Coordinates of C-alpha atoms and ligand atoms in Angstrom, one line a residue:
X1 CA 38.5 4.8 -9.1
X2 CA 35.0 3.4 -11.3
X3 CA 36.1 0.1 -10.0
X4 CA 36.8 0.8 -6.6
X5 CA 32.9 2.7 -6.5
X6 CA 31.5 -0.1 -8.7
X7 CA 33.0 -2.5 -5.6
X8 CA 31.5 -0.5 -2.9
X9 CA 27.6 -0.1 -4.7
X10 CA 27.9 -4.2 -5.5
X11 CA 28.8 -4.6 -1.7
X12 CA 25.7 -2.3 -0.9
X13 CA 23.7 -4.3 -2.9
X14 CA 24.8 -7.2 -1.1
X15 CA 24.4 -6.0 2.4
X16 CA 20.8 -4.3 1.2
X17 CA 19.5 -7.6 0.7
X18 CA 21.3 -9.8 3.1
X19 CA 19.0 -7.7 5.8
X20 CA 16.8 -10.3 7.5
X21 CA 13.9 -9.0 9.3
X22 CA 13.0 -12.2 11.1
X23 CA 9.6 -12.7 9.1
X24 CA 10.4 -16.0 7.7
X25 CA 7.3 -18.1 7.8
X26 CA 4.5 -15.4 8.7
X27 CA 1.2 -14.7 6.7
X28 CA 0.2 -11.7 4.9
X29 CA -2.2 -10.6 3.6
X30 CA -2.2 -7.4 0.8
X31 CA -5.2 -6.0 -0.4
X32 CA -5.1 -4.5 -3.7
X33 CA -1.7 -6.4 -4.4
X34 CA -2.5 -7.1 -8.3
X35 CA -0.7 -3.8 -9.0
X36 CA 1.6 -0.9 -8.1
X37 CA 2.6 -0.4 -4.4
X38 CA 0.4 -3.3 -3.2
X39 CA 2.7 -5.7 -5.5
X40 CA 6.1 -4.0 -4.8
X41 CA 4.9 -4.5 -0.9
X42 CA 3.8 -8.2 -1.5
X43 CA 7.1 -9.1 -3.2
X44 CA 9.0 -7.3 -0.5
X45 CA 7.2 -9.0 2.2
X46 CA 8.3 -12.8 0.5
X47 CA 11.6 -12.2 -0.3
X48 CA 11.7 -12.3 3.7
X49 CA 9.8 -15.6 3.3
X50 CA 6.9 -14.5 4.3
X51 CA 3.3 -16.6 2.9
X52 CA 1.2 -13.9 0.7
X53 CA -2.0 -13.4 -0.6
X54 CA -2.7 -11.8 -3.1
X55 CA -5.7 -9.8 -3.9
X56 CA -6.9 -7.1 -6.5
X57 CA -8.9 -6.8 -9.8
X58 CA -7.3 -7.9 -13.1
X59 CA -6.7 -10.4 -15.6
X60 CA -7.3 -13.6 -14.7
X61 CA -4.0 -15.3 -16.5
X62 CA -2.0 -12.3 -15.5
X63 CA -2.7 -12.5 -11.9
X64 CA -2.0 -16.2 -11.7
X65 CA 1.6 -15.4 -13.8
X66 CA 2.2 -12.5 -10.9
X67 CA 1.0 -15.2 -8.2
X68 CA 3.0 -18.1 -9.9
X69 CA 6.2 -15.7 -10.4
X70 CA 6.6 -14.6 -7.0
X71 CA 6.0 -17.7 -5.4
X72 CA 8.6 -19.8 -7.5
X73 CA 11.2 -16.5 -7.2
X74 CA 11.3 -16.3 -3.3
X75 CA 10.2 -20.1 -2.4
X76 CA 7.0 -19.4 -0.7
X77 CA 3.2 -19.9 -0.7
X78 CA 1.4 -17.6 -2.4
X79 CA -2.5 -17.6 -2.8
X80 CA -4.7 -15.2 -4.8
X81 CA -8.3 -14.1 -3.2
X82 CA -10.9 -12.2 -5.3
X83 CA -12.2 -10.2 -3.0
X84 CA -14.0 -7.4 -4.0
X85 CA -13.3 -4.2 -1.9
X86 CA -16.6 -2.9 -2.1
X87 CA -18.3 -5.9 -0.6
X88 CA -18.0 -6.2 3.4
X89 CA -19.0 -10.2 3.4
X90 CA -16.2 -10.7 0.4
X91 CA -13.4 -9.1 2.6
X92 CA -14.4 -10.7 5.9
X93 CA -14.1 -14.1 4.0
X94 CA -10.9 -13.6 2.5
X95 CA -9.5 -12.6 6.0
X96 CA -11.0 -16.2 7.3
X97 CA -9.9 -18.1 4.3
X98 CA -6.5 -17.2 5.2
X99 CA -6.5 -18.2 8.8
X100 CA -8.5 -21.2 7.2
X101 CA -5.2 -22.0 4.8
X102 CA -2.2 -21.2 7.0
X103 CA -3.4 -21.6 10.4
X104 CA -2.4 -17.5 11.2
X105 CA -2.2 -14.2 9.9
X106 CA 0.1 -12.2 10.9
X107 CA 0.2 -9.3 9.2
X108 CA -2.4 -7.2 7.1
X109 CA -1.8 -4.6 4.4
X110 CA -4.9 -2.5 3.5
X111 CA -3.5 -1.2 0.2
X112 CA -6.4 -1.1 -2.2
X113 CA -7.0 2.2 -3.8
X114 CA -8.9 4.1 -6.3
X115 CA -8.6 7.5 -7.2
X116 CA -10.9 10.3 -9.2
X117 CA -10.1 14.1 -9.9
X118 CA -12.8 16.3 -10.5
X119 CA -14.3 19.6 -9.1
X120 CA -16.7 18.9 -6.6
X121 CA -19.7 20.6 -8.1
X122 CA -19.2 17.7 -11.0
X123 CA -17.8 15.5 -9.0
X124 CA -20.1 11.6 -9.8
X125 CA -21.8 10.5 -6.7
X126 CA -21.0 7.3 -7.6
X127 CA -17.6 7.5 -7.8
X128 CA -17.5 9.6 -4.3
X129 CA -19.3 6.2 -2.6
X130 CA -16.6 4.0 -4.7
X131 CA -13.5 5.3 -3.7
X132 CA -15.1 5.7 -0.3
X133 CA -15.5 1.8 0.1
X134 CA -12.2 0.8 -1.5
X135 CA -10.0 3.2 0.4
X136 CA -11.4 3.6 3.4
X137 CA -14.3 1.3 4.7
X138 CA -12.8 -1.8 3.5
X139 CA -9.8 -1.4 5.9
X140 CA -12.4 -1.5 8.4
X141 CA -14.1 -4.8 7.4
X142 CA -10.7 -6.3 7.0
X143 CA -9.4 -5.3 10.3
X144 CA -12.4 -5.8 12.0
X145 CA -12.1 -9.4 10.5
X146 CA -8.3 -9.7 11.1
X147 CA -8.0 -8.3 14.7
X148 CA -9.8 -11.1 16.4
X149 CA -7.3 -13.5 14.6
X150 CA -4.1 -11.5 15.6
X151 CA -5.4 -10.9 19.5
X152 CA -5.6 -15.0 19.7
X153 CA -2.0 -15.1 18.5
X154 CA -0.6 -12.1 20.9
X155 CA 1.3 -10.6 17.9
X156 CA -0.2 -8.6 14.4
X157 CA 0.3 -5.8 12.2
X158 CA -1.9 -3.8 10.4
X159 CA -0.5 -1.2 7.6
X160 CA -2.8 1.2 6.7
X161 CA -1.7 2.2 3.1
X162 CA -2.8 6.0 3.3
X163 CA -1.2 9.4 1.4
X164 CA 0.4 12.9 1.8
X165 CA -3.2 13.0 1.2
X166 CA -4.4 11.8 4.6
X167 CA -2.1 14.8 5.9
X168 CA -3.1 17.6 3.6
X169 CA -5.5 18.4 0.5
X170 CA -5.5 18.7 -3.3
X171 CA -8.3 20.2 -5.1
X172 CA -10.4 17.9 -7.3
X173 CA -9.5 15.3 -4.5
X174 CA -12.0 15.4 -2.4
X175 CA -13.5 11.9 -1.8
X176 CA -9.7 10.4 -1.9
X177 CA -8.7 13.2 0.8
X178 CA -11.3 12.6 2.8
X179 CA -10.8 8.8 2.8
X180 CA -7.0 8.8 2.9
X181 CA -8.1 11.6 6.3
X182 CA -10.5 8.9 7.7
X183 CA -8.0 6.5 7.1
X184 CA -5.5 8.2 9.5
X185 CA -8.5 8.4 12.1
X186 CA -9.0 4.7 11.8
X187 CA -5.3 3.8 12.6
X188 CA -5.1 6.2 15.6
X189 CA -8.2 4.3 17.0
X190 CA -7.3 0.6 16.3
X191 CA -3.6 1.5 17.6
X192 CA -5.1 2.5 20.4
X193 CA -7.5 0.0 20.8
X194 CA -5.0 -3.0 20.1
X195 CA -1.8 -1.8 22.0
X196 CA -1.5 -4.5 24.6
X197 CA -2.4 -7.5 22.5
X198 CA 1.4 -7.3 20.7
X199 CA -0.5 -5.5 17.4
X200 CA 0.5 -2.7 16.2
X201 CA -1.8 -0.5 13.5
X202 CA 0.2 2.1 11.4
X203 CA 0.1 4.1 8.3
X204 CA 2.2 4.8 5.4
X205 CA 1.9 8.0 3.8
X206 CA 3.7 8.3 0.6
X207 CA 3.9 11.4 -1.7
X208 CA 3.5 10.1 -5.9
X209 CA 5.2 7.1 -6.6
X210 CA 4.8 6.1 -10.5
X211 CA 2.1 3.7 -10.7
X212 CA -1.3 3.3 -13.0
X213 CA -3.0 5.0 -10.4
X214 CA -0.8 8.3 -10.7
X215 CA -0.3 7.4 -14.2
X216 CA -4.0 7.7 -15.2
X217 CA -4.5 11.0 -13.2
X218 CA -2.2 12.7 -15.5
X219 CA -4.8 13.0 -18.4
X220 CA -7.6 13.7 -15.6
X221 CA -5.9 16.7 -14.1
X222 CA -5.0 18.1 -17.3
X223 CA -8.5 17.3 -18.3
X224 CA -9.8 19.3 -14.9
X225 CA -7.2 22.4 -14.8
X226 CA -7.1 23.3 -18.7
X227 CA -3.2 22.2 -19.1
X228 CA -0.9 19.7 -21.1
X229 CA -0.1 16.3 -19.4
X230 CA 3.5 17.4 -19.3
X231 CA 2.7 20.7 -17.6
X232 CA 0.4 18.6 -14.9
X233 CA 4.1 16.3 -14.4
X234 CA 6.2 19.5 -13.9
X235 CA 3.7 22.0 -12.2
X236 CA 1.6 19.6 -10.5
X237 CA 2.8 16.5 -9.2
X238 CA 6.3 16.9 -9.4
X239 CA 5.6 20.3 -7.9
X240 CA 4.2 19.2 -4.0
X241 CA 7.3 17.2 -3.7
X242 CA 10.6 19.1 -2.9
X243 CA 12.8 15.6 -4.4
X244 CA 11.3 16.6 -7.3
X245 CA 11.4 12.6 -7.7
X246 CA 8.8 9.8 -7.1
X247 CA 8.7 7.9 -4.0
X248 CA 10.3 4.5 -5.2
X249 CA 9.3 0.7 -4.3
X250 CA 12.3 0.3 -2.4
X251 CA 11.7 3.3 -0.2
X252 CA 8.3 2.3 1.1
X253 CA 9.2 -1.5 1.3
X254 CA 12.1 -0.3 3.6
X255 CA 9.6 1.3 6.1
X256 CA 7.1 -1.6 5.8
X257 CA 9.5 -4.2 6.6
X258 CA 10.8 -2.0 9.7
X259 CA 7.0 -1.7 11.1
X260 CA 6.2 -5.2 10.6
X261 CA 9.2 -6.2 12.1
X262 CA 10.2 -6.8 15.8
X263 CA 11.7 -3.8 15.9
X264 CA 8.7 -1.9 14.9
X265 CA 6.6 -3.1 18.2
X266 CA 6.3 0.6 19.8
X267 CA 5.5 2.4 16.4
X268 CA 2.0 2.0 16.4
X269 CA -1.0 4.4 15.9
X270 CA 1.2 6.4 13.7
X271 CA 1.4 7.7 9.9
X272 CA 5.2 7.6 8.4
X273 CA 5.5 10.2 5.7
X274 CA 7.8 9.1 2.8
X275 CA 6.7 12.0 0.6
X276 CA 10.1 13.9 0.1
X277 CA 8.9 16.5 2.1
X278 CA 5.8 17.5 0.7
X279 CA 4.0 17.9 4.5
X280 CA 6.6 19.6 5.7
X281 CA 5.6 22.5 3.8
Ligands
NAD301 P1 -2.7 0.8 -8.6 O1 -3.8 1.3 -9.4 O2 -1.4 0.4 -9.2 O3 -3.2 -0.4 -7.6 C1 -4.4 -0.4 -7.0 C2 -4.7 -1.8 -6.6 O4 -6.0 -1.8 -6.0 C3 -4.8 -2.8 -7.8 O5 -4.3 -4.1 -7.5 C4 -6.3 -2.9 -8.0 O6 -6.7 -4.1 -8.7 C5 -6.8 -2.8 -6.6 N1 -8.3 -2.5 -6.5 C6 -8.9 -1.5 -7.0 N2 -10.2 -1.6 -6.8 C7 -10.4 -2.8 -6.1 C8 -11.5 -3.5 -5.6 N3 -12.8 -3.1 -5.7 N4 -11.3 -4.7 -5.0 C9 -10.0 -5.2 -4.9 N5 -9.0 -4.6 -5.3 C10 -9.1 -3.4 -5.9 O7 -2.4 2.0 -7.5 P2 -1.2 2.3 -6.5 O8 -0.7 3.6 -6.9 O9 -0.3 1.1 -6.3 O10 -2.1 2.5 -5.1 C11 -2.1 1.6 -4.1 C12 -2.4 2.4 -2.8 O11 -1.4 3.4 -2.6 C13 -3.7 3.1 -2.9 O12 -4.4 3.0 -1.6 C14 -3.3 4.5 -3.1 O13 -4.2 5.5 -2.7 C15 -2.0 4.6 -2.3 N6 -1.1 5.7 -2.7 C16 -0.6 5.7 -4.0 C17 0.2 6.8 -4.3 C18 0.9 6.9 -5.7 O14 1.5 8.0 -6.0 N7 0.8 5.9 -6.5 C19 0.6 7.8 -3.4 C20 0.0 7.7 -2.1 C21 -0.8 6.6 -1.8

């Protein structure tokens, strides 16, 4: 009987990643890629053979180990850009430096995120302009810069990396709810506005998956409502989502690689929940 299941996961396994989304060749690009969801996505996106680059903060021998590693593991080119989210010129040039290296882009992940929990009354100004940049006006600059490119080639994607957040509210939230909102507004309007060139624009909304992001909020909510970290895990974010589990890597890979794919070409102007049904409450 163990064998016999043991078999039939192993053939799973098998069939999981024999799955070929016809991909082989393109060029992405993934903001915010140094970490987290934007690294899971990246590595997802070249084990189909797709060209990457990378981008995000971080240490400079790390991210070249990360950018090294995954290049070597799936046999494809993978570059690292800089860019700094919060600088409009910095994104547009990444965006050309990869038409510039490969000749195309085909596909653009705006992943990059930044998050900070506090009431609004003592909510940091600065930190309400930061998080706007990084998670919503840099998709902007990089789609504005990418969507030229992709109407030349009659074919593009555009993720929008957005949040149960861009669907509904938490408090101490507010300048990542109201960007992960705008966000949702943005693909709407460059779905609609890209529809006949063969680009599609789309957003991802996932509920917690465990990453430093969600990771580092844990002290800062308990911080914020008066409670232990542990309580904040059980009664706070575990709490929105009915699973009561994280959102994996795997899940959300599974949805990119559909919308990027052929198959994808009439989901457009859309947000995908993966939240375990946290909105549908
Ligand atoms: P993370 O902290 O692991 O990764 C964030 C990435 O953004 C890192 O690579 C970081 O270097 C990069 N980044 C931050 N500031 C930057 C800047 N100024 N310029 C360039 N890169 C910058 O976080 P994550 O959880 O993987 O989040 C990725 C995205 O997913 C974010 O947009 C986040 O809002 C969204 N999201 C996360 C969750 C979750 O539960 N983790 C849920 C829903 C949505």
């Amino acid at each position: 009987m163990l064998r016999c299941s043991t078999i039939r996961v192993f053939h799973q396994e098998r069939v999981a990643m024999a799955v070929d989304f016809g991909l082989q060749g393109q060029v992405a690009i993934v903001t915010g890629s140094t970490s987290g969801i934007g690294h899971a996505l990246a590595d997802a996106l070249a084990e189909q053979g797709v060209n990457i680059v990378l981008n995000g903060l971080g240490e400079m021998n790390a991210i070249e180990r990360t950018r090294a590693e995954m290049a070597e593991k799936h046999g494809v080119e993978v570059l690292y850009n800089g860019a700094d989210m919060t600088k409009p010129d910095q994104i547009a040039d990444m965006v050309k430096a990869a038409k510039a290296e490969f000749g195309e882009l085909d596909i653009l992940i705006n992943n990059a995120g930044v998050q900070h929990v506090a009431p609004i009354e003592d909510f940091p100004t600065e930190k309400w302009d930061q998080i706007i940049a990084i998670n919503l006006t840099s998709a902007f600059h990089a789609t504005k810069a990418a969507v030229p490119i992709m109407k030349a080639q009659g074919r593009g994607r555009i993720i929008n990396i957005a949040s149960a957040h861009g669907l509904v509210a938490s408090p101490f939230k507010s300048a990542y709810v109201a960007a992960k909102h705008g966000i949702l507004g943005l693909t709407k309007t460059v779905g609609l506005e890209v529809a006949t060139f063969g680009i599609t624009c789309n957003a991802i909304c996932p509920g917690f998956v465990k990453t430093p992001l969600v990771e580092a909020q844990i002290a800062d909510q308990a911080k914020a409502r008066g409670i232990s970290e542990e309580a904040v895990m059980r009664d706070v974010i575990l709490a929105s989502q009915p699973t009561k589990a994280f959102v994996t890597f795997e899940q959300l890979s599974g949805m990119l690689l559909y919308l990027v794919s052929d198959a994808g070409a009439s989901a457009n102007g859309a947000a995908f929940s993966i939240d375990g049904g946290w909105t549908a409450q």
